[in-house]
mmCIF file of C-alpha atoms and ligand atoms in Angstrom:
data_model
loop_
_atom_site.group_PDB
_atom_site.id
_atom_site.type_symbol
_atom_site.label_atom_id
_atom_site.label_comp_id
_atom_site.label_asym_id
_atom_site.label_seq_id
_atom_site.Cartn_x
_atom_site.Cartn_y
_atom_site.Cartn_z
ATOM 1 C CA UNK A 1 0.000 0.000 0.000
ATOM 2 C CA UNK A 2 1.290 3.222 -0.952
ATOM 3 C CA UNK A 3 1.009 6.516 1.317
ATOM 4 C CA UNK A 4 -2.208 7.736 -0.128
ATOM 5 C CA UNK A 5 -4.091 4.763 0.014
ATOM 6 C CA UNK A 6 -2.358 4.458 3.823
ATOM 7 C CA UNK A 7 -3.451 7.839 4.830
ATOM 8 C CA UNK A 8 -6.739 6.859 4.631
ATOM 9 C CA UNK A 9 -9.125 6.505 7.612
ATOM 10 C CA UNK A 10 -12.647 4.962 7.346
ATOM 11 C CA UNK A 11 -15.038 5.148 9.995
ATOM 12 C CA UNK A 12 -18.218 3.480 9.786
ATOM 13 C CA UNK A 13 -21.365 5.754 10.418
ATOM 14 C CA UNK A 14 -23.976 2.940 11.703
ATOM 15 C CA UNK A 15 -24.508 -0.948 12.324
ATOM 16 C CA UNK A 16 -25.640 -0.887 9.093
ATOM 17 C CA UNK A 17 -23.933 0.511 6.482
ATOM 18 C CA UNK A 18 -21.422 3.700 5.999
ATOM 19 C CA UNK A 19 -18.557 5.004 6.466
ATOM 20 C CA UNK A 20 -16.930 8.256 6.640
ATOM 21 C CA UNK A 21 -13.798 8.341 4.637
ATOM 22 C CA UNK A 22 -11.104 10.700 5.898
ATOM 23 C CA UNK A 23 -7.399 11.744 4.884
ATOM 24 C CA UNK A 24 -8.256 12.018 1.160
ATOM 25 C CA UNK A 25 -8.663 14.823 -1.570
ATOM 26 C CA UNK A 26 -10.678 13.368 -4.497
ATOM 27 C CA UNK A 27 -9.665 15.829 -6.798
ATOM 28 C CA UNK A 28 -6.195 14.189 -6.294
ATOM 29 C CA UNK A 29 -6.178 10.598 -5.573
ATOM 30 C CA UNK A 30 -3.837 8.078 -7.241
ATOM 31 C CA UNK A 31 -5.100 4.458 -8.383
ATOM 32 C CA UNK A 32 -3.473 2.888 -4.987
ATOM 33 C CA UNK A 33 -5.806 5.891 -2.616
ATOM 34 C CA UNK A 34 -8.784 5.052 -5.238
ATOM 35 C CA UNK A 35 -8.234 1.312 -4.873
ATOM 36 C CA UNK A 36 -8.717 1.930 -1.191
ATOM 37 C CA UNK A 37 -11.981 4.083 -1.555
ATOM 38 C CA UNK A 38 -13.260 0.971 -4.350
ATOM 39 C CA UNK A 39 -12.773 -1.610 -1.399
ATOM 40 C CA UNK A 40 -14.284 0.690 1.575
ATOM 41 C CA UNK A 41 -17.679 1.325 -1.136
ATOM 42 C CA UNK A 42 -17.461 -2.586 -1.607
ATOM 43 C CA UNK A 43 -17.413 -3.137 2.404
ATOM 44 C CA UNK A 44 -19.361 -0.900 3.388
ATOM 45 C CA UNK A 45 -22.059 0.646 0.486
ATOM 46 C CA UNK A 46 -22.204 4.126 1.070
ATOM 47 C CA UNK A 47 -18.865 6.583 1.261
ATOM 48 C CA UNK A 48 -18.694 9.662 3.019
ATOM 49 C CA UNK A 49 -16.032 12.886 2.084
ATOM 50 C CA UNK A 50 -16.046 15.837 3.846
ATOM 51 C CA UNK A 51 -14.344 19.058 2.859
ATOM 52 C CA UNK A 52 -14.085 18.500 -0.881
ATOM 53 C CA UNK A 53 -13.816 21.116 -3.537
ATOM 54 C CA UNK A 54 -14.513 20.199 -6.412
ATOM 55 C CA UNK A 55 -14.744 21.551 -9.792
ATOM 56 C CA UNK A 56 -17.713 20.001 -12.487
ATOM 57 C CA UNK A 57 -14.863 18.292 -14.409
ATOM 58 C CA UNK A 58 -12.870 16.959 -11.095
ATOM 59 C CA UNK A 59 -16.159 15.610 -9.753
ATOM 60 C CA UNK A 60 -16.766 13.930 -13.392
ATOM 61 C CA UNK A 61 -12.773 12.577 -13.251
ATOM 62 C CA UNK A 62 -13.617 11.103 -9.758
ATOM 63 C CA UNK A 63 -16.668 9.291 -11.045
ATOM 64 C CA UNK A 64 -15.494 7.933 -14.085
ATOM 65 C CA UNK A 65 -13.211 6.532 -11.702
ATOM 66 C CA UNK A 66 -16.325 4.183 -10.746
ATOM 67 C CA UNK A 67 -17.682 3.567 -14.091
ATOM 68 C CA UNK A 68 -19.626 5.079 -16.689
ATOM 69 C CA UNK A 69 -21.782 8.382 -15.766
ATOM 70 C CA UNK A 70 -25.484 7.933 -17.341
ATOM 71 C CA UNK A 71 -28.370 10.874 -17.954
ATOM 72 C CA UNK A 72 -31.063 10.560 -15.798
ATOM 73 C CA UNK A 73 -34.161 9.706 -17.015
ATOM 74 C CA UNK A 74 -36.525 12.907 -17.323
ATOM 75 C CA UNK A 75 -33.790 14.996 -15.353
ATOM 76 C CA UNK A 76 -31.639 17.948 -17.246
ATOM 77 C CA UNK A 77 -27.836 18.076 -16.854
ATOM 78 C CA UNK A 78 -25.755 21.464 -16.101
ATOM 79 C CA UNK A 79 -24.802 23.352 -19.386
ATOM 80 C CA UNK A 80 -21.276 21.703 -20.182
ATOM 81 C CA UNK A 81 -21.678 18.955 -18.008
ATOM 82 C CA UNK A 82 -24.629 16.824 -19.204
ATOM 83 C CA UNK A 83 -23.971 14.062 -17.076
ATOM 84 C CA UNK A 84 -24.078 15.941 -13.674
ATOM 85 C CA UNK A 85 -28.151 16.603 -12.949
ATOM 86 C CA UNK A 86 -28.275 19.388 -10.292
ATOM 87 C CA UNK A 87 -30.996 18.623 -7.616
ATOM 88 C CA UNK A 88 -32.225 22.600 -6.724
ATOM 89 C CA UNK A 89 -34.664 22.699 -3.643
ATOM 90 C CA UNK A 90 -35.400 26.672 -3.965
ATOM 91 C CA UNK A 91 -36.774 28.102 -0.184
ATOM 92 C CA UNK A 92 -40.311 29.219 -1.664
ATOM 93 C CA UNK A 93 -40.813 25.516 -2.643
ATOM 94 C CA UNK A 94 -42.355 22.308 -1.087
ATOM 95 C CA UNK A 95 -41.618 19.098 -3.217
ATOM 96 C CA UNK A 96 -37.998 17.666 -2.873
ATOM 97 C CA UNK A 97 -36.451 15.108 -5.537
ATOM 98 C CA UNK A 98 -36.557 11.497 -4.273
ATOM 99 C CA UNK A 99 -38.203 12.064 -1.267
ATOM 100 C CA UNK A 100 -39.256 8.501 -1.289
ATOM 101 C CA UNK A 101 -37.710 5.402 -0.294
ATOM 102 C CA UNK A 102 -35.678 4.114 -3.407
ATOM 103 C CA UNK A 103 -33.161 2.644 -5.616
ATOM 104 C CA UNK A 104 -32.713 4.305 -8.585
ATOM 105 C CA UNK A 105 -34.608 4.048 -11.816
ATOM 106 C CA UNK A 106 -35.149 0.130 -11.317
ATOM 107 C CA UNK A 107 -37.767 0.833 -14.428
ATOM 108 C CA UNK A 108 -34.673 0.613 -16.512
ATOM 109 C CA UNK A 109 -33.727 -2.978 -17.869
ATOM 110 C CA UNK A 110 -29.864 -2.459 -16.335
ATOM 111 C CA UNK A 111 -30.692 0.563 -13.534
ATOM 112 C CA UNK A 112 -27.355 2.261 -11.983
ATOM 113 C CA UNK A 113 -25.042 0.849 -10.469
ATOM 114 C CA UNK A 114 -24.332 3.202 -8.302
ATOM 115 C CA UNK A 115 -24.896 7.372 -7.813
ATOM 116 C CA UNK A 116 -22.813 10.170 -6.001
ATOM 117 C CA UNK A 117 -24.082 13.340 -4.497
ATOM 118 C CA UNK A 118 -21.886 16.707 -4.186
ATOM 119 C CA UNK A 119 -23.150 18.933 -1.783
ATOM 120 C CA UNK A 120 -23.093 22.498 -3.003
ATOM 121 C CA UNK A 121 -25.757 24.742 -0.417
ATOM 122 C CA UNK A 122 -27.562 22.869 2.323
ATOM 123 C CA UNK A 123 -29.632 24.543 4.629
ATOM 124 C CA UNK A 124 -28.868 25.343 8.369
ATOM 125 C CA UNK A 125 -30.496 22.021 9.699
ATOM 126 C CA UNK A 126 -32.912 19.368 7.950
ATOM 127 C CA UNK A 127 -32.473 17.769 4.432
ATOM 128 C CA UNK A 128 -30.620 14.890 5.575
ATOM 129 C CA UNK A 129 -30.363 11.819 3.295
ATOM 130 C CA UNK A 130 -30.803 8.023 4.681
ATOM 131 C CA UNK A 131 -29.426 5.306 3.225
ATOM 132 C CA UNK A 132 -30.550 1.369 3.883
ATOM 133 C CA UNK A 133 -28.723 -1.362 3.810
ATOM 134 C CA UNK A 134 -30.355 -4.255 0.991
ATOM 135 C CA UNK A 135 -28.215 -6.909 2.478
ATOM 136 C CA UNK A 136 -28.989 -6.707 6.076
ATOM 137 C CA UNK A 137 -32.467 -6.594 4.547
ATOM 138 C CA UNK A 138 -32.034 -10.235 2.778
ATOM 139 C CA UNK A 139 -29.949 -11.355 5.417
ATOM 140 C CA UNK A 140 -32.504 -10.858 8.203
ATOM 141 C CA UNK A 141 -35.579 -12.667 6.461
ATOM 142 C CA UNK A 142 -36.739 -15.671 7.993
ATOM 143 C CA UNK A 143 -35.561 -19.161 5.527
ATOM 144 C CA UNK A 144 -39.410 -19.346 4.870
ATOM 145 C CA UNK A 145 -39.268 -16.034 3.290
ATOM 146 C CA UNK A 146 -36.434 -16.109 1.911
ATOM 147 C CA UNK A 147 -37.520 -19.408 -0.612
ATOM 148 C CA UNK A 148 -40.627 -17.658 -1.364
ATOM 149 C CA UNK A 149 -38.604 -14.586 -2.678
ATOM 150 C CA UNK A 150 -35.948 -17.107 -4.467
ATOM 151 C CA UNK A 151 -38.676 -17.265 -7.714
ATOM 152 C CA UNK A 152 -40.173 -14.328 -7.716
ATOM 153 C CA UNK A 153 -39.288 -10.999 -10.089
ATOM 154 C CA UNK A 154 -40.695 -7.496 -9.222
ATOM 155 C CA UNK A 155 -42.519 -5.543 -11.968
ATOM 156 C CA UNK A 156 -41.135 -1.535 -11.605
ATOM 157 C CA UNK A 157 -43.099 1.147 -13.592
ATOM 158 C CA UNK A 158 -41.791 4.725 -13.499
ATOM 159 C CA UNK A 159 -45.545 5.218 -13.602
ATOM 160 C CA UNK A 160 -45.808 4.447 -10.233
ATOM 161 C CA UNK A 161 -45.907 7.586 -8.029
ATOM 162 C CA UNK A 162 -45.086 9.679 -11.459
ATOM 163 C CA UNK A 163 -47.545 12.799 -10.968
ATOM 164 C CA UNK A 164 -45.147 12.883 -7.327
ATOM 165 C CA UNK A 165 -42.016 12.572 -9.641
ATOM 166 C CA UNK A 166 -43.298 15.009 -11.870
ATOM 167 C CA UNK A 167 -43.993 17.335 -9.318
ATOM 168 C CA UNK A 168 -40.475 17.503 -8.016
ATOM 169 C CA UNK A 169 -39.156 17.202 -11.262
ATOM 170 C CA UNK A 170 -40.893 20.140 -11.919
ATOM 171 C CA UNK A 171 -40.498 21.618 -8.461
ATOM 172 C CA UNK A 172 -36.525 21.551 -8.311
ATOM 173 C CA UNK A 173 -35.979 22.719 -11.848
ATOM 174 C CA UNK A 174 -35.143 19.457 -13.219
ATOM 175 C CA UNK A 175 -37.706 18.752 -15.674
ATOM 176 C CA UNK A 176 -39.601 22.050 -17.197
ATOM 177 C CA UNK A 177 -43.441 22.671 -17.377
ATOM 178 C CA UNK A 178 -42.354 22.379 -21.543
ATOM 179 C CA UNK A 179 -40.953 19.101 -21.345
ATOM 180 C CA UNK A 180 -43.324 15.931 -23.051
ATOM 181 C CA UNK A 181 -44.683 14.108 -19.651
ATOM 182 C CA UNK A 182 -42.468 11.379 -19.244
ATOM 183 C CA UNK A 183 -42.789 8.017 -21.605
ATOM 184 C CA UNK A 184 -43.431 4.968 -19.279
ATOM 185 C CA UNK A 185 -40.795 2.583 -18.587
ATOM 186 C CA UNK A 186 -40.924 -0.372 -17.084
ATOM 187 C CA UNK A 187 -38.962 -3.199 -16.004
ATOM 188 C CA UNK A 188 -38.749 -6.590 -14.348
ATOM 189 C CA UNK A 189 -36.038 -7.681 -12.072
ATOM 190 C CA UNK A 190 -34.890 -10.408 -9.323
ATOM 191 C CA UNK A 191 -36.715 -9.484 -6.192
ATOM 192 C CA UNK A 192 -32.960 -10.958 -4.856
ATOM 193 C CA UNK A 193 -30.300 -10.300 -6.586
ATOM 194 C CA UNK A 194 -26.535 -11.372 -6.727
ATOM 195 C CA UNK A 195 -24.278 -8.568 -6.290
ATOM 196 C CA UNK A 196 -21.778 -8.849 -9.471
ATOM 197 C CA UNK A 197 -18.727 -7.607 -7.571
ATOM 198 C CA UNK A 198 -19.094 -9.088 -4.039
ATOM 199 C CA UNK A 199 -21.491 -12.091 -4.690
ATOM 200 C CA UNK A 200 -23.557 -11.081 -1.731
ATOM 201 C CA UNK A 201 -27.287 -11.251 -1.974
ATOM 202 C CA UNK A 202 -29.595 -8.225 -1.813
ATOM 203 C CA UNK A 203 -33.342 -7.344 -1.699
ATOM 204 C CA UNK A 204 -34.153 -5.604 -4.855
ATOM 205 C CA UNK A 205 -37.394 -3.833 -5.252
ATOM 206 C CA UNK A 206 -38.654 -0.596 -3.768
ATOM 207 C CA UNK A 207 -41.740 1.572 -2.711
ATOM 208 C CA UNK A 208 -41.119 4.424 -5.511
ATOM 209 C CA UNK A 209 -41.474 2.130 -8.183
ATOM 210 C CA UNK A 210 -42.312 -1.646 -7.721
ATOM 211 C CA UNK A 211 -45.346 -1.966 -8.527
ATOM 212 C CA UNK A 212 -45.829 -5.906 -8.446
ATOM 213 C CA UNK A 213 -44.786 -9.369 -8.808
ATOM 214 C CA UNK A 214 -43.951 -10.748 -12.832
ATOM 215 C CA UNK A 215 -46.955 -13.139 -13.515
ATOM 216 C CA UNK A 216 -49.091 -12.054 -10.336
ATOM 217 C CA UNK A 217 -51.985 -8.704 -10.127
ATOM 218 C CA UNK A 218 -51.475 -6.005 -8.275
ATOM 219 C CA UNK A 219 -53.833 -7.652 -5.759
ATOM 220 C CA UNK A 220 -51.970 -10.660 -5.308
ATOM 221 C CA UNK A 221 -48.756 -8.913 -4.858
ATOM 222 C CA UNK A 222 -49.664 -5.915 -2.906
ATOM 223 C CA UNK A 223 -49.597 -7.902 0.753
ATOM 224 C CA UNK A 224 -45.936 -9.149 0.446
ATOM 225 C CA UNK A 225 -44.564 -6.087 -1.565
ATOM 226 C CA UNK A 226 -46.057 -4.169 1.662
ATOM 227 C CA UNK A 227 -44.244 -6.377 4.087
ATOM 228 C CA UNK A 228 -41.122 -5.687 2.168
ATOM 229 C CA UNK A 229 -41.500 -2.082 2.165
ATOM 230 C CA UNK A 230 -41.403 -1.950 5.335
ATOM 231 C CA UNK A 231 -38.670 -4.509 6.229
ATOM 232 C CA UNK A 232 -36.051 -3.155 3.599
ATOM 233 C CA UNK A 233 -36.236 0.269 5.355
ATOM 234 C CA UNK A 234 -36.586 -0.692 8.945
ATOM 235 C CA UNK A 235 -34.256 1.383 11.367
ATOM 236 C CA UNK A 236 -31.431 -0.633 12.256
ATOM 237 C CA UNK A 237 -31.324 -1.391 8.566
ATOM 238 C CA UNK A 238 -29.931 2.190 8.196
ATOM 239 C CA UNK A 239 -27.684 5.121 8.020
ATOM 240 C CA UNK A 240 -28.160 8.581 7.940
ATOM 241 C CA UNK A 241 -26.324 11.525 6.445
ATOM 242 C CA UNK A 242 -25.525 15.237 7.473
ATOM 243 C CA UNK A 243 -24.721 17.221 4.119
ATOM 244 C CA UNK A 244 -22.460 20.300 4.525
ATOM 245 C CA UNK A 245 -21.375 22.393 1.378
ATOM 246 C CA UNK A 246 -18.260 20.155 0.440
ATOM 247 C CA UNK A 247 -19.335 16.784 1.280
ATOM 248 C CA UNK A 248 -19.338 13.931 -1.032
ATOM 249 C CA UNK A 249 -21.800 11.084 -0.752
ATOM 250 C CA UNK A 250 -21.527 7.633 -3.108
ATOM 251 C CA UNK A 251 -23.799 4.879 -3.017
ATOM 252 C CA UNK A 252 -23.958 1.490 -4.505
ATOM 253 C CA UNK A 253 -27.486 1.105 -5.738
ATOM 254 C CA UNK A 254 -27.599 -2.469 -6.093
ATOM 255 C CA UNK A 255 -27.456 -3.039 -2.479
ATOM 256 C CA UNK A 256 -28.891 -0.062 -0.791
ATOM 257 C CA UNK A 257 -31.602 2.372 -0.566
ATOM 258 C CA UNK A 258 -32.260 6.004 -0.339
ATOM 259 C CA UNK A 259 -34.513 8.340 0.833
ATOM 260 C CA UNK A 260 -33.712 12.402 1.004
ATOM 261 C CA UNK A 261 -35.838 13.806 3.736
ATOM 262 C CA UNK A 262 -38.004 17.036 3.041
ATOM 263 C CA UNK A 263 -37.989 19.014 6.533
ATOM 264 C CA UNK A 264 -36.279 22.485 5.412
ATOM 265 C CA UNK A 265 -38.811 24.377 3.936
ATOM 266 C CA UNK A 266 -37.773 28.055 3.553
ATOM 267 C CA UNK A 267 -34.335 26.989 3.178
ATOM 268 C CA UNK A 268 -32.335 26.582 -0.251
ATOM 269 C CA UNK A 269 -30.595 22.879 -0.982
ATOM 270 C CA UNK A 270 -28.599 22.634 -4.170
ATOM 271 C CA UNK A 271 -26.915 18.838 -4.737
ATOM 272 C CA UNK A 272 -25.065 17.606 -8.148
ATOM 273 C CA UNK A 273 -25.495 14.165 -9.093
ATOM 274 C CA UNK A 274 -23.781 11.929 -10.992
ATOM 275 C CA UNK A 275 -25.519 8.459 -12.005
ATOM 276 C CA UNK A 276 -23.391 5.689 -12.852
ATOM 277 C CA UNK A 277 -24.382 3.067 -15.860
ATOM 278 C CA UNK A 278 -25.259 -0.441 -14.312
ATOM 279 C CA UNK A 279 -25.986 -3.930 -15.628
ATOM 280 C CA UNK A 280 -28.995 -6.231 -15.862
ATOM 281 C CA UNK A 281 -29.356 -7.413 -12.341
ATOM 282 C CA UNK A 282 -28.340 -11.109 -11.452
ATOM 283 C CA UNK A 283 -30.901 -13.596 -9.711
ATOM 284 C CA UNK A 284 -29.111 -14.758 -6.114
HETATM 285 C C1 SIN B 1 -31.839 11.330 -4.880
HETATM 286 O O1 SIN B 1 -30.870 11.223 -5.621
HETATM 287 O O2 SIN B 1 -32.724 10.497 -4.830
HETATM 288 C C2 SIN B 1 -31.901 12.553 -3.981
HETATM 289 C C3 SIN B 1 -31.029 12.402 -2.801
HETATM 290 C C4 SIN B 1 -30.873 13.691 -2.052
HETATM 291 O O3 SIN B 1 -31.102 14.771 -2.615
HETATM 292 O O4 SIN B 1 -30.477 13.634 -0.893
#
C-alpha cells in the first residue's frame, strides 16, 4: 500500500452501512488511494467525504473513476456537463427530488449501479439523506421467506408515483413545465439479486417504483410487496447523512436504498449528481 491509500481513515457511520472516509482529496487521488476508496464502497455501500472542492470536471474525473456516468431519465444536466443533474430545492418551494424510499430508476432494464451526491448549499439544519442497507435486509428474512422470494421478479413502472415525480421534477428545476410528460418505462427484475462484484445477496425492489410481482396482479402482490416495504427500510437497517457544502456522498445502488428527507422548507438545498451506468441485475 502506498502513502495515499495508507493515509486513509474509514469510519463506519452505523450498524448498518457507511462510512466516513477521511485523509483524502478526491480531486487528487492516485489508483493505490482510489483502490482503497473501491474496497471501503465494496465493504461498506455508502462513502462519506467531507471538505471536498470540487470543480464540475474533477467531480466527473472522480466518477469515471467508478464507471460510466449515465443521464437521468426525465432529469436535465448542467450546461457543459450533461452528465451531472443538479438537484435545486429553492426556499419558496415544497416538493424535494426522491423524497421517497428508493433505488434508482429500477424501471430501466440495467438501472445504476451506483450514484454520487456533491453537496453544493444545504440549509442550516434538515435535508438529511438516509441510506438502507439491501443486504442486512435479505440477510434478516426468515428461511421461509427467503424461498418464497428465491422465484419471484418485481414488476417496476416509473408510472408508479409519477404525478409525485413530476412534481419535483418540476419543483426543483429538473424537468420544465415544456418538457413531453415522461414516456413509461418499465422493467422486471430479481426481487434478490446477486451482487456482481461481491457475490452477496440483496433485496431488490422498492416503494417508488415496484409496482408488483412478474406473472401475479397487483392484488396478489400488494400484501408481500407491503411487508417488504417496510422490512427493507426498517431502522437498524440504516444510516443517515448530514450534508455540509463540500461533502461527497456515493452509493452502490444495487445493495442499498435512499430516501432524502423534506424538513427544510424556507431553506435553499442545491446537490449535483452523478448516475453511474449499471448492468442487468443477477438472480441470487
Ligand atoms: C436522490 O438522488 O434520490 C436525492 C437524494 C438527495 O437529494 O439527498
Amino acid at each position: 500500500m502506498d502513502g495515499a491509500a495508507r493515509s486513509l481513515a474509514v469510519s463506519p457511520i452505523s450498524g448498518a452501512l457507511g462510512a466516513e472516509v477521511a485523509g483524502v482529496d478526491l480531486a487528487q487521488i492516485d489508483d493505490a488511494a482510489f483502490a482503497a476508496i473501491h474496497d471501503a464502497y465494496l465493504a461498506h455501500q455508502v462513502l462519506v467525504f467531507r471538505d471536498q472542492d470540487l470543480s464540475a470536471e474533477s467531480y466527473a474525473a472522480f466518477a469515471r473513476r467508478f464507471g460510466t456516468p449515465a443521464e437521468y431519465p426525465f432529469a436535465n444536466g448542467l450546461d457543459g456537463s450533461p452528465f451531472i443533474t443538479p438537484l435545486i430545492k429553492e426556499a419558496h418551494q415544497i416538493s424535494n427530488f426522491g423524497g421517497m424510499w428508493h433505488a434508482d430508476t429500477t424501471y430501466k432494464p440495467d438501472p445504476p449501479k451506483a450514484a454520487m451526491l456533491t453537496a453544493i448549499e444545504t440549509p442550516p439544519a434538515g435535508g438529511d439523506t438516509v441510506f438502507a442497507c439491501q443486504y442486512r435486509a435479505y440477510e434478516t428474512l426468515s428461511e421461509g421467506m427467503k424461498r418464497v422470494l428465491a422465484g419471484l421478479r418485481g414488476q417496476s413502472s416509473s408510472a408508479k408515483n409519477a404525478s409525485a415525480l413530476r412534481t419535483a421534477h418540476l419543483a426543483t428545476g429538473t424537468m420544465t413545465a415544456a418538457e413531453r410528460p415522461p414516456e413509461v418505462l418499465t422493467a422486471a427484475h430479481p426481487a434478490v439479486r446477486r451482487h456482481p462484484e461481491t457475490g452477496r445477496f440483496a433485496l431488490y425492489g422498492n416503494r417508488s417504483h415496484t409496482i408488483r410481482f412478474e406473472d401475479m396482479t397487483e392484488g396478489e402482490s400488494a400484501g408481500l410487496l407491503e411487508f417488504l416495504f417496510d422490512h427493507q427500510v426498517r431502522p437498524e437497517l440504516t444510516a443517515r447523512v448530514r450534508w455540509e457544502p463540500g461533502t461527497v456522498v456515493i452509493w452502490d445502488n444495487r445493495c442499498c436504498q435512499h430516501c432524502a428527507i423534506n424538513d427544510y422548507d424556507g431553506h435553499r438545498r442545491e446537490m449535483w449528481r452523478i448516475t453511474l451506468e449499471g448492468e442487468i441485475p443477477e438472480a441470487a
